[in-house]
Amino acid sequence: MGIPHGVLEQVLDGEVLYDEPMSRHTSYRIGGPADVMVCPRSVQGIQAALRIARQYGASVFVLGGGSNLLVRDGGLRGMVLNLYGTLKGIRAEGEEVTAEAGAKVTALVNFCARRGLAGLEPMAGVPGSVGGAVKGNAGAFGATISDHLTSVRVLELTGEERVLTREVLRFAYRQSSLTEGEVLVSATFRLRRHNAAALQRRVAQILEERKARQPVEWRSAGSVFKNPPGDFAGRLIEGAGLKGARVGDAMISPKHGNFFLNLGQATARDVLALIALAQERVRERTGVSLELEVRVVGEP
């Protein structure tokens, strides 16, 4: 059963959108419509939305910045809980910094650098939200976002709130133990004091290194595949002769083989065809089975 129009508006403190194209909310600019998208402005708003979802038996998909995400062309059924840009507060207490799940990773990095709090500079330029980055244990330049994390606040789909420490989150390469049944509300990091000007210079340097290595000027979801042990997915794809390979308006970047680009009008089907091609060619050439890092969701 779907959620009737008007029900959410009575209890929610934010925007409610019906048949909302997911292409407006992903870094790929790809994706069919969500049945209903809610954009709560508070934890209480999230809890109200979750109550309605339970009442009508609707599935819940939590959306952050929409990076590292490919939504199929048929879109998403149930409720999309969009936290990006609404729950975006960041605050510091001494050497501890807490960021709400919808805050941009770049905003968090800049906030810390300006205040002379070191540790998160390698995350400069990582797209998307703090919530998504923590859940997927985003990483760059030999570091991961979990390196300095101490705890997270989550809501169960029942609306119950819990605090989970780093030790119970079982972080690993590009993953954590956070489940679809846990809505991450905020994350807390313990950092160290350092010269603010030096940190800001380091952030700028990392951004320049990203620009040199990665096709940041194009629409993409970031790295498509996880790096296999002892190697790099991009190197294997390039070795298979696939730089510049194209299906429809989706193309494997000529600059970096692990970035698949939307040249303008690409569909999820186009990107998935390129993914299958890369996996097949690399497996035939090297015997390595590339594992997806990008998350694929939705209906065909």
Coordinates of N, CA and C in Angstrom, one line a residue, residues 35-262:
D35 N 8.7 7.2 -5.3 CA 7.2 7.3 -5.0 C 7.0 8.5 -4.2
V36 N 7.7 8.6 -3.1 CA 7.6 9.8 -2.2 C 8.9 10.1 -1.6
M37 N 9.3 11.4 -1.6 CA 10.6 11.8 -1.0 C 10.3 12.8 0.1
V38 N 10.8 12.5 1.3 CA 10.6 13.5 2.4 C 11.9 14.1 2.8
C39 N 11.9 15.3 3.2 CA 13.1 16.1 3.5 C 13.0 16.7 4.9
P40 N 13.1 15.9 6.0 CA 12.8 16.4 7.3 C 13.9 17.4 7.8
R41 N 13.5 18.3 8.7 CA 14.5 19.3 9.1 C 15.0 19.0 10.5
S42 N 14.6 17.9 11.1 CA 15.0 17.6 12.5 C 14.9 16.1 12.8
V43 N 15.4 15.7 13.9 CA 15.3 14.3 14.3 C 13.9 13.9 14.5
Q44 N 13.1 14.9 15.1 CA 11.7 14.6 15.3 C 11.0 14.4 14.0
G45 N 11.4 15.2 12.9 CA 10.8 15.0 11.6 C 11.1 13.6 11.0
I46 N 12.3 13.2 11.2 CA 12.7 11.8 10.8 C 11.8 10.8 11.5
Q47 N 11.7 10.9 12.8 CA 10.8 10.0 13.6 C 9.4 10.0 13.1
A48 N 8.9 11.2 12.8 CA 7.5 11.2 12.3 C 7.3 10.5 10.9
A49 N 8.3 10.7 10.1 CA 8.3 10.1 8.7 C 8.4 8.6 8.9
L50 N 9.2 8.1 9.8 CA 9.4 6.7 10.0 C 8.1 6.0 10.6
R51 N 7.4 6.8 11.4 CA 6.1 6.3 11.9 C 5.1 6.1 10.8
I52 N 5.0 7.0 9.9 CA 4.1 6.9 8.8 C 4.5 5.8 7.9
A53 N 5.8 5.6 7.6 CA 6.3 4.5 6.8 C 5.9 3.2 7.4
R54 N 6.0 3.0 8.7 CA 5.6 1.8 9.4 C 4.1 1.6 9.3
Q55 N 3.4 2.6 9.5 CA 1.9 2.6 9.4 C 1.4 2.0 8.1
Y56 N 2.0 2.5 7.0 CA 1.5 2.1 5.7 C 2.4 1.0 5.0
G57 N 3.3 0.4 5.8 CA 4.1 -0.7 5.3 C 5.0 -0.3 4.1
A58 N 5.5 1.0 4.1 CA 6.4 1.5 3.1 C 7.8 1.2 3.4
S59 N 8.6 0.8 2.4 CA 10.0 0.6 2.6 C 10.7 2.0 2.7
V60 N 11.8 2.1 3.4 CA 12.5 3.4 3.6 C 13.9 3.3 3.0
F61 N 14.3 4.2 2.1 CA 15.6 4.4 1.6 C 16.2 5.7 2.1
V62 N 17.3 5.6 2.7 CA 17.9 6.9 3.3 C 18.9 7.4 2.2
L63 N 18.7 8.7 1.9 CA 19.5 9.3 0.8 C 20.4 10.4 1.5
G64 N 21.7 10.4 1.1 CA 22.5 11.5 1.5 C 22.8 12.4 0.3
G65 N 24.1 12.5 0.0 CA 24.4 13.4 -1.1 C 24.2 12.8 -2.5
G66 N 23.9 11.5 -2.6 CA 23.6 10.9 -3.9 C 24.9 10.5 -4.6
S67 N 26.1 10.6 -4.0 CA 27.3 10.1 -4.7 C 27.4 8.6 -4.3
N68 N 28.3 8.0 -5.1 CA 28.5 6.5 -4.9 C 27.2 5.8 -5.0
L69 N 26.3 6.3 -5.9 CA 25.0 5.7 -6.0 C 24.5 5.7 -7.4
L70 N 24.0 4.6 -7.9 CA 23.3 4.5 -9.2 C 21.9 4.0 -9.0
V71 N 20.9 4.9 -9.3 CA 19.5 4.5 -9.2 C 19.0 4.1 -10.6
R72 N 18.5 2.9 -10.6 CA 18.0 2.4 -11.9 C 16.9 3.2 -12.5
D73 N 16.6 3.0 -13.7 CA 15.7 3.9 -14.5 C 14.2 3.8 -14.0
G74 N 13.9 2.7 -13.4 CA 12.5 2.5 -12.9 C 12.2 3.2 -11.5
G75 N 13.3 3.8 -10.9 CA 13.1 4.6 -9.7 C 13.0 3.7 -8.5
L76 N 12.5 4.3 -7.4 CA 12.5 3.7 -6.1 C 11.0 3.7 -5.5
R77 N 10.6 2.5 -5.1 CA 9.3 2.4 -4.4 C 9.4 2.7 -3.0
G78 N 8.3 3.0 -2.3 CA 8.3 3.4 -0.9 C 8.7 4.8 -0.7
M79 N 9.4 5.0 0.5 CA 9.8 6.4 0.9 C 11.3 6.6 0.8
V80 N 11.7 7.7 0.2 CA 13.0 8.1 0.2 C 13.2 9.2 1.3
L81 N 14.0 9.0 2.3 CA 14.3 9.9 3.4 C 15.5 10.7 3.0
N82 N 15.3 11.9 2.6 CA 16.4 12.7 2.1 C 17.0 13.7 3.2
L83 N 18.2 13.4 3.7 CA 18.7 14.1 4.8 C 19.8 15.2 4.3
Y84 N 20.0 15.2 3.0 CA 21.1 16.0 2.5 C 20.7 17.5 2.5
G85 N 21.5 18.3 3.1 CA 21.3 19.7 3.1 C 20.3 20.2 4.1
T86 N 19.6 19.3 4.8 CA 18.6 19.7 5.8 C 19.2 19.5 7.2
L87 N 19.6 18.3 7.5 CA 20.3 18.0 8.7 C 21.8 18.2 8.4
K88 N 22.3 19.5 8.5 CA 23.6 19.8 8.0 C 24.5 20.5 9.1
G89 N 24.1 20.5 10.3 CA 24.8 21.2 11.3 C 26.2 20.6 11.7
I90 N 27.2 21.4 12.0 CA 28.5 21.0 12.4 C 28.9 21.8 13.6
R91 N 29.3 21.2 14.7 CA 29.7 21.9 15.9 C 31.0 21.3 16.5
A92 N 31.8 22.1 17.2 CA 33.0 21.7 17.8 C 33.0 21.9 19.3
E93 N 33.5 20.9 20.0 CA 33.7 21.1 21.5 C 35.1 20.6 21.8
G94 N 36.0 21.6 22.0 CA 37.4 21.2 22.1 C 37.9 20.5 20.9
E95 N 38.4 19.3 21.0 CA 39.0 18.6 19.9 C 38.0 17.6 19.3
E96 N 36.7 17.6 19.8 CA 35.7 16.8 19.2 C 34.8 17.6 18.3
V97 N 34.5 17.0 17.2 CA 33.6 17.7 16.2 C 32.5 16.7 15.9
T98 N 31.2 17.2 15.9 CA 30.0 16.4 15.6 C 29.4 17.0 14.3
A99 N 29.1 16.2 13.3 CA 28.5 16.6 12.1 C 27.2 15.9 11.9
E100 N 26.1 16.6 11.5 CA 24.9 15.9 11.2 C 25.0 15.2 9.9
A101 N 24.2 14.1 9.7 CA 24.3 13.2 8.6 C 24.2 13.9 7.2
G102 N 23.4 15.0 7.1 CA 23.2 15.6 5.9 C 24.3 16.7 5.5
A103 N 25.2 16.9 6.4 CA 26.3 17.9 6.1 C 27.2 17.3 5.0
K104 N 27.7 18.2 4.2 CA 28.6 17.8 3.1 C 30.0 17.5 3.7
V105 N 30.6 16.4 3.2 CA 31.9 16.1 3.7 C 32.9 17.2 3.5
T106 N 32.8 17.9 2.3 CA 33.7 19.1 2.1 C 33.5 20.2 3.1
A107 N 32.2 20.4 3.6 CA 31.9 21.4 4.6 C 32.6 21.0 5.9
L108 N 32.5 19.7 6.3 CA 33.2 19.2 7.5 C 34.7 19.4 7.4
V109 N 35.3 19.1 6.3 CA 36.7 19.2 6.2 C 37.1 20.7 6.3
N110 N 36.4 21.5 5.6 CA 36.8 23.0 5.7 C 36.6 23.5 7.1
F111 N 35.5 23.1 7.8 CA 35.2 23.6 9.1 C 36.3 23.2 10.1
C112 N 36.8 22.0 9.9 CA 37.9 21.5 10.8 C 39.2 22.2 10.5
A113 N 39.5 22.4 9.2 CA 40.8 23.0 8.8 C 40.8 24.5 9.3
R114 N 39.7 25.2 9.2 CA 39.7 26.6 9.6 C 39.9 26.8 11.1
R115 N 39.5 25.7 11.9 CA 39.6 25.8 13.3 C 40.9 25.1 13.9
G116 N 41.8 24.7 12.9 CA 43.0 24.1 13.4 C 42.8 22.7 14.0
L117 N 41.9 22.0 13.4 CA 41.7 20.6 13.9 C 42.0 19.6 12.8
A118 N 43.1 18.8 13.1 CA 43.7 18.0 12.0 C 43.2 16.6 12.1
G119 N 43.2 15.9 10.9 CA 42.8 14.5 10.8 C 42.0 14.2 9.6
L120 N 41.1 15.1 9.2 CA 40.2 14.8 8.1 C 40.6 15.4 6.7
E121 N 41.8 16.0 6.6 CA 42.2 16.6 5.4 C 42.2 15.7 4.2
P122 N 42.5 14.4 4.3 CA 42.5 13.5 3.2 C 41.1 13.3 2.6
M123 N 40.1 13.7 3.3 CA 38.7 13.6 2.8 C 38.3 14.8 1.9
A124 N 39.2 15.8 1.8 CA 38.9 17.0 0.9 C 38.6 16.5 -0.5
G125 N 37.4 17.0 -0.9 CA 37.0 16.7 -2.3 C 36.1 15.4 -2.4
V126 N 36.0 14.7 -1.3 CA 35.1 13.5 -1.3 C 33.7 14.0 -1.4
P127 N 33.0 13.6 -2.4 CA 31.6 14.1 -2.6 C 30.6 13.5 -1.6
G128 N 29.5 14.1 -1.5 CA 28.4 13.5 -0.7 C 28.3 14.0 0.7
S129 N 27.5 13.2 1.5 CA 27.2 13.6 2.9 C 28.1 12.8 3.9
V130 N 28.1 13.4 5.1 CA 28.8 12.7 6.2 C 28.2 11.4 6.5
G131 N 26.9 11.3 6.4 CA 26.2 10.0 6.7 C 26.6 8.9 5.8
G132 N 26.5 9.3 4.5 CA 26.9 8.3 3.5 C 28.4 7.9 3.5
A133 N 29.2 8.9 3.8 CA 30.7 8.6 3.9 C 31.0 7.7 5.0
V134 N 30.3 7.9 6.2 CA 30.6 7.1 7.3 C 30.0 5.6 7.1
K135 N 28.8 5.6 6.6 CA 28.3 4.2 6.3 C 29.1 3.4 5.4
G136 N 29.7 4.0 4.3 CA 30.5 3.3 3.4 C 32.0 3.4 3.7
N137 N 32.3 4.0 4.8 CA 33.7 4.2 5.2 C 34.6 4.7 4.0
A138 N 34.1 5.9 3.6 CA 34.8 6.5 2.4 C 36.3 6.8 2.8
G139 N 37.1 6.7 1.7 CA 38.5 6.9 2.0 C 39.2 7.5 0.8
A140 N 40.4 8.1 1.0 CA 41.2 8.7 0.0 C 42.6 8.9 0.6
F141 N 43.6 8.9 -0.3 CA 45.0 9.2 0.0 C 45.5 8.4 1.3
G142 N 45.1 7.1 1.3 CA 45.6 6.2 2.4 C 44.8 6.3 3.7
A143 N 43.8 7.2 3.7 CA 43.0 7.3 5.0 C 41.6 7.0 4.8
T144 N 40.8 6.8 5.8 CA 39.4 6.6 5.8 C 38.7 7.5 6.8
I145 N 37.5 7.8 6.5 CA 36.7 8.7 7.4 C 36.6 8.1 8.8
S146 N 36.7 6.8 8.9 CA 36.5 6.2 10.2 C 37.7 6.3 11.1
D147 N 38.9 6.7 10.6 CA 40.1 6.8 11.3 C 40.0 7.6 12.6
H148 N 39.2 8.7 12.5 CA 39.1 9.6 13.7 C 37.7 9.6 14.2
L149 N 36.8 8.7 13.8 CA 35.5 8.6 14.3 C 35.4 8.0 15.7
T150 N 34.6 8.6 16.6 CA 34.5 8.0 17.9 C 33.1 7.3 18.1
S151 N 32.0 8.0 17.5 CA 30.7 7.4 17.7 C 29.7 8.0 16.7
V152 N 28.6 7.3 16.6 CA 27.5 7.8 15.7 C 26.2 7.7 16.5
R153 N 25.3 8.6 16.1 CA 23.9 8.5 16.6 C 23.0 8.0 15.5
V154 N 22.2 7.0 15.8 CA 21.4 6.4 14.8 C 19.9 6.3 15.3
L155 N 19.0 6.3 14.4 CA 17.6 6.0 14.7 C 17.3 4.6 14.1
E156 N 16.7 3.8 14.8 CA 16.1 2.5 14.3 C 14.9 2.9 13.5
L157 N 14.4 2.0 12.6 CA 13.2 2.3 11.9 C 12.0 2.4 12.8
T158 N 12.1 1.9 14.0 CA 11.0 2.1 15.0 C 11.0 3.5 15.6
G159 N 12.1 4.3 15.3 CA 12.2 5.6 15.9 C 13.0 5.7 17.1
E160 N 13.5 4.5 17.6 CA 14.3 4.5 18.8 C 15.7 5.0 18.5
E161 N 16.3 5.8 19.4 CA 17.6 6.4 19.1 C 18.7 5.7 19.9
R162 N 19.8 5.5 19.3 CA 20.9 4.8 20.0 C 22.3 5.5 19.6
V163 N 23.3 5.4 20.5 CA 24.6 5.8 20.2 C 25.5 4.6 20.0
L164 N 26.2 4.5 18.9 CA 27.1 3.4 18.6 C 28.5 3.9 18.6
T165 N 29.4 3.2 19.3 CA 30.8 3.5 19.3 C 31.5 2.9 18.1
R166 N 32.7 3.5 17.8 CA 33.5 3.0 16.7 C 33.7 1.5 16.7
E167 N 34.0 1.0 17.9 CA 34.3 -0.4 18.1 C 33.2 -1.3 17.6
V168 N 32.0 -1.0 17.7 CA 30.9 -1.9 17.4 C 30.5 -1.7 15.9
L169 N 31.1 -0.8 15.2 CA 30.7 -0.5 13.8 C 31.4 -1.4 12.8
R170 N 32.4 -2.1 13.2 CA 33.2 -3.0 12.4 C 33.5 -2.5 11.0
F171 N 34.2 -1.4 11.0 CA 34.7 -0.8 9.8 C 35.6 -1.6 9.0
A172 N 35.5 -1.7 7.7 CA 36.4 -2.4 6.9 C 36.5 -1.6 5.6
Y173 N 37.2 -2.1 4.6 CA 37.4 -1.4 3.3 C 36.1 -1.1 2.7
R174 N 35.8 0.2 2.7 CA 34.5 0.8 2.1 C 33.3 0.1 2.6
Q175 N 33.3 -0.2 3.9 CA 32.0 -0.7 4.5 C 32.1 -0.6 6.0
S176 N 30.8 -0.6 6.6 CA 30.7 -0.7 8.1 C 29.5 -1.6 8.3
S177 N 29.3 -1.8 9.6 CA 28.2 -2.8 10.0 C 26.8 -2.1 10.1
L178 N 26.8 -0.8 9.8 CA 25.5 -0.1 9.7 C 24.5 -0.7 8.7
T179 N 23.3 -0.9 9.1 CA 22.3 -1.6 8.2 C 21.3 -0.7 7.6
E180 N 20.5 -1.2 6.7 CA 19.4 -0.4 6.2 C 18.4 0.0 7.2
G181 N 18.4 -0.8 8.3 CA 17.4 -0.5 9.4 C 17.9 0.5 10.4
E182 N 19.0 1.2 10.1 CA 19.6 2.2 11.0 C 19.8 3.5 10.2
V183 N 19.1 4.6 10.6 CA 19.3 5.9 10.0 C 20.3 6.7 10.8
L184 N 21.5 6.9 10.1 CA 22.5 7.7 10.8 C 22.1 9.1 10.9
V185 N 22.2 9.7 12.1 CA 21.7 11.1 12.4 C 22.9 12.0 12.5
S186 N 24.0 11.5 13.2 CA 25.2 12.4 13.3 C 26.4 11.5 13.6
A187 N 27.6 12.1 13.4 CA 28.8 11.4 13.6 C 29.8 12.3 14.4
T188 N 30.5 11.7 15.3 CA 31.4 12.5 16.1 C 32.9 12.0 15.9
F189 N 33.8 13.0 15.8 CA 35.2 12.7 15.5 C 36.1 13.4 16.5
R190 N 37.2 12.7 16.9 CA 38.2 13.3 17.8 C 39.4 13.6 16.9
L191 N 39.7 14.9 16.9 CA 40.8 15.3 16.1 C 42.0 15.9 17.0
R192 N 43.0 16.4 16.4 CA 44.1 17.0 17.1 C 44.4 18.4 16.7
R193 N 45.0 19.2 17.6 CA 45.3 20.6 17.3 C 46.4 20.7 16.3
H194 N 46.3 21.7 15.4 CA 47.4 21.9 14.4 C 47.2 23.3 13.9
N195 N 48.2 23.8 13.2 CA 48.1 25.2 12.6 C 47.1 25.2 11.5
A196 N 46.2 26.2 11.7 CA 45.0 26.3 10.8 C 45.5 26.6 9.3
A197 N 46.4 27.5 9.2 CA 46.8 27.9 7.9 C 47.5 26.7 7.1
A198 N 48.3 25.9 7.9 CA 48.9 24.8 7.3 C 47.9 23.7 6.8
L199 N 46.8 23.6 7.7 CA 45.8 22.6 7.3 C 45.0 23.1 6.0
Q200 N 44.8 24.4 6.0 CA 44.0 24.9 4.8 C 44.9 24.7 3.5
R201 N 46.2 24.9 3.6 CA 47.1 24.7 2.5 C 47.1 23.2 2.1
R202 N 47.1 22.3 3.1 CA 47.0 20.9 2.8 C 45.7 20.5 2.1
V203 N 44.6 21.0 2.5 CA 43.3 20.8 1.9 C 43.4 21.3 0.4
A204 N 43.9 22.4 0.2 CA 44.0 23.0 -1.2 C 44.9 22.1 -2.1
Q205 N 46.0 21.6 -1.5 CA 46.9 20.7 -2.2 C 46.2 19.4 -2.6
I206 N 45.4 18.8 -1.7 CA 44.7 17.6 -2.0 C 43.6 17.8 -3.1
L207 N 43.0 18.9 -3.0 CA 42.0 19.2 -4.1 C 42.6 19.3 -5.4
E208 N 43.8 19.9 -5.5 CA 44.6 20.0 -6.8 C 45.0 18.6 -7.2
E209 N 45.4 17.7 -6.3 CA 45.8 16.4 -6.7 C 44.6 15.6 -7.2
R210 N 43.5 15.8 -6.6 CA 42.2 15.1 -7.1 C 41.9 15.6 -8.5
K211 N 42.0 16.9 -8.8 CA 41.7 17.4 -10.1 C 42.6 16.9 -11.1
A212 N 43.9 16.7 -10.8 CA 44.9 16.2 -11.7 C 44.6 14.7 -12.1
R213 N 44.1 13.9 -11.1 CA 44.0 12.5 -11.3 C 42.6 12.0 -11.7
Q214 N 41.6 12.8 -11.4 CA 40.2 12.4 -11.5 C 39.4 13.3 -12.4
P215 N 38.4 12.8 -13.1 CA 37.6 13.7 -14.0 C 36.5 14.4 -13.2
V216 N 36.9 15.3 -12.3 CA 36.0 15.9 -11.4 C 35.0 16.9 -12.2
E217 N 35.4 17.2 -13.4 CA 34.5 18.2 -14.2 C 33.3 17.5 -14.8
W218 N 33.2 16.1 -14.7 CA 32.1 15.4 -15.3 C 31.2 14.8 -14.2
R219 N 30.0 14.5 -14.6 CA 29.1 13.8 -13.7 C 29.5 12.4 -13.5
S220 N 29.7 11.9 -12.3 CA 30.0 10.5 -12.0 C 29.6 10.2 -10.6
A221 N 29.8 8.9 -10.2 CA 29.5 8.5 -8.9 C 30.8 8.2 -8.1
G222 N 31.9 8.7 -8.6 CA 33.2 8.4 -8.0 C 33.6 7.0 -8.5
S223 N 34.5 6.4 -7.7 CA 35.0 5.0 -8.0 C 33.9 4.0 -8.2
V224 N 33.8 3.3 -9.3 CA 32.8 2.4 -9.6 C 33.1 1.0 -8.9
F225 N 34.3 0.6 -8.9 CA 34.7 -0.7 -8.3 C 35.7 -0.5 -7.1
K226 N 35.6 -1.4 -6.2 CA 36.6 -1.5 -5.1 C 37.9 -1.9 -5.7
N227 N 39.0 -1.4 -5.1 CA 40.3 -1.9 -5.5 C 40.5 -3.4 -5.0
P228 N 40.9 -4.3 -5.9 CA 41.2 -5.6 -5.4 C 42.5 -5.6 -4.6
P229 N 42.7 -6.6 -3.8 CA 43.9 -6.7 -2.9 C 45.2 -6.6 -3.8
G230 N 46.0 -5.6 -3.4 CA 47.3 -5.4 -4.1 C 47.3 -4.8 -5.4
D231 N 46.1 -4.3 -5.8 CA 46.1 -3.7 -7.2 C 45.0 -2.6 -7.2
F232 N 44.8 -2.0 -8.4 CA 43.9 -0.9 -8.5 C 42.9 -1.2 -9.7
A233 N 41.6 -1.0 -9.4 CA 40.6 -1.3 -10.4 C 40.8 -0.5 -11.6
G234 N 41.2 0.8 -11.5 CA 41.4 1.6 -12.6 C 42.5 1.1 -13.5
R235 N 43.6 0.6 -12.9 CA 44.7 0.1 -13.7 C 44.3 -1.2 -14.5
L236 N 43.5 -2.0 -13.9 CA 43.0 -3.3 -14.5 C 42.1 -2.9 -15.7
I237 N 41.2 -1.9 -15.5 CA 40.3 -1.5 -16.6 C 41.1 -0.9 -17.7
E238 N 42.0 -0.1 -17.4 CA 42.9 0.5 -18.4 C 43.7 -0.5 -19.2
G239 N 44.2 -1.5 -18.4 CA 44.9 -2.6 -19.1 C 44.1 -3.4 -20.0
A240 N 42.8 -3.5 -19.8 CA 41.9 -4.2 -20.7 C 41.5 -3.4 -21.9
G241 N 42.1 -2.2 -22.0 CA 41.8 -1.4 -23.2 C 40.5 -0.6 -23.2
L242 N 40.0 -0.3 -22.0 CA 38.6 0.2 -22.0 C 38.5 1.7 -21.7
K243 N 39.6 2.4 -21.6 CA 39.6 3.8 -21.4 C 38.8 4.4 -22.6
G244 N 37.8 5.2 -22.4 CA 37.1 5.8 -23.4 C 35.9 5.0 -24.0
A245 N 35.8 3.7 -23.5 CA 34.7 2.9 -24.0 C 33.4 3.5 -23.6
R246 N 32.4 3.3 -24.5 CA 31.1 4.1 -24.4 C 29.9 3.2 -24.7
V247 N 28.9 3.4 -23.9 CA 27.6 2.8 -24.2 C 26.6 3.9 -24.1
G248 N 25.9 4.2 -25.1 CA 25.0 5.4 -25.1 C 25.7 6.6 -24.7
D249 N 25.2 7.3 -23.7 CA 25.9 8.5 -23.2 C 26.7 8.3 -21.9
A250 N 27.0 7.0 -21.6 CA 27.9 6.7 -20.5 C 29.3 6.3 -21.1
M251 N 30.3 6.8 -20.4 CA 31.7 6.5 -20.9 C 32.6 6.2 -19.8
I252 N 33.6 5.3 -20.0 CA 34.7 5.1 -19.1 C 35.7 6.2 -19.3
S253 N 36.0 6.9 -18.2 CA 36.8 8.1 -18.3 C 38.2 7.9 -19.0
P254 N 38.6 8.7 -20.0 CA 39.9 8.6 -20.5 C 41.0 9.0 -19.5
K255 N 40.6 9.7 -18.4 CA 41.6 10.1 -17.4 C 41.8 9.1 -16.4
H256 N 40.8 8.3 -16.0 CA 40.9 7.4 -14.9 C 39.9 6.3 -15.1
G257 N 40.4 5.0 -15.3 CA 39.6 3.9 -15.7 C 38.5 3.5 -14.7
N258 N 38.6 3.9 -13.5 CA 37.5 3.5 -12.5 C 36.5 4.6 -12.3
F259 N 36.4 5.6 -13.2 CA 35.4 6.6 -13.2 C 34.5 6.4 -14.5
F260 N 33.2 6.2 -14.3 CA 32.3 6.0 -15.4 C 31.5 7.3 -15.5
L261 N 31.4 8.0 -16.6 CA 30.9 9.3 -16.7 C 29.5 9.3 -17.4
N262 N 28.7 10.3 -17.0 CA 27.5 10.6 -17.7 C 27.8 11.8 -18.6

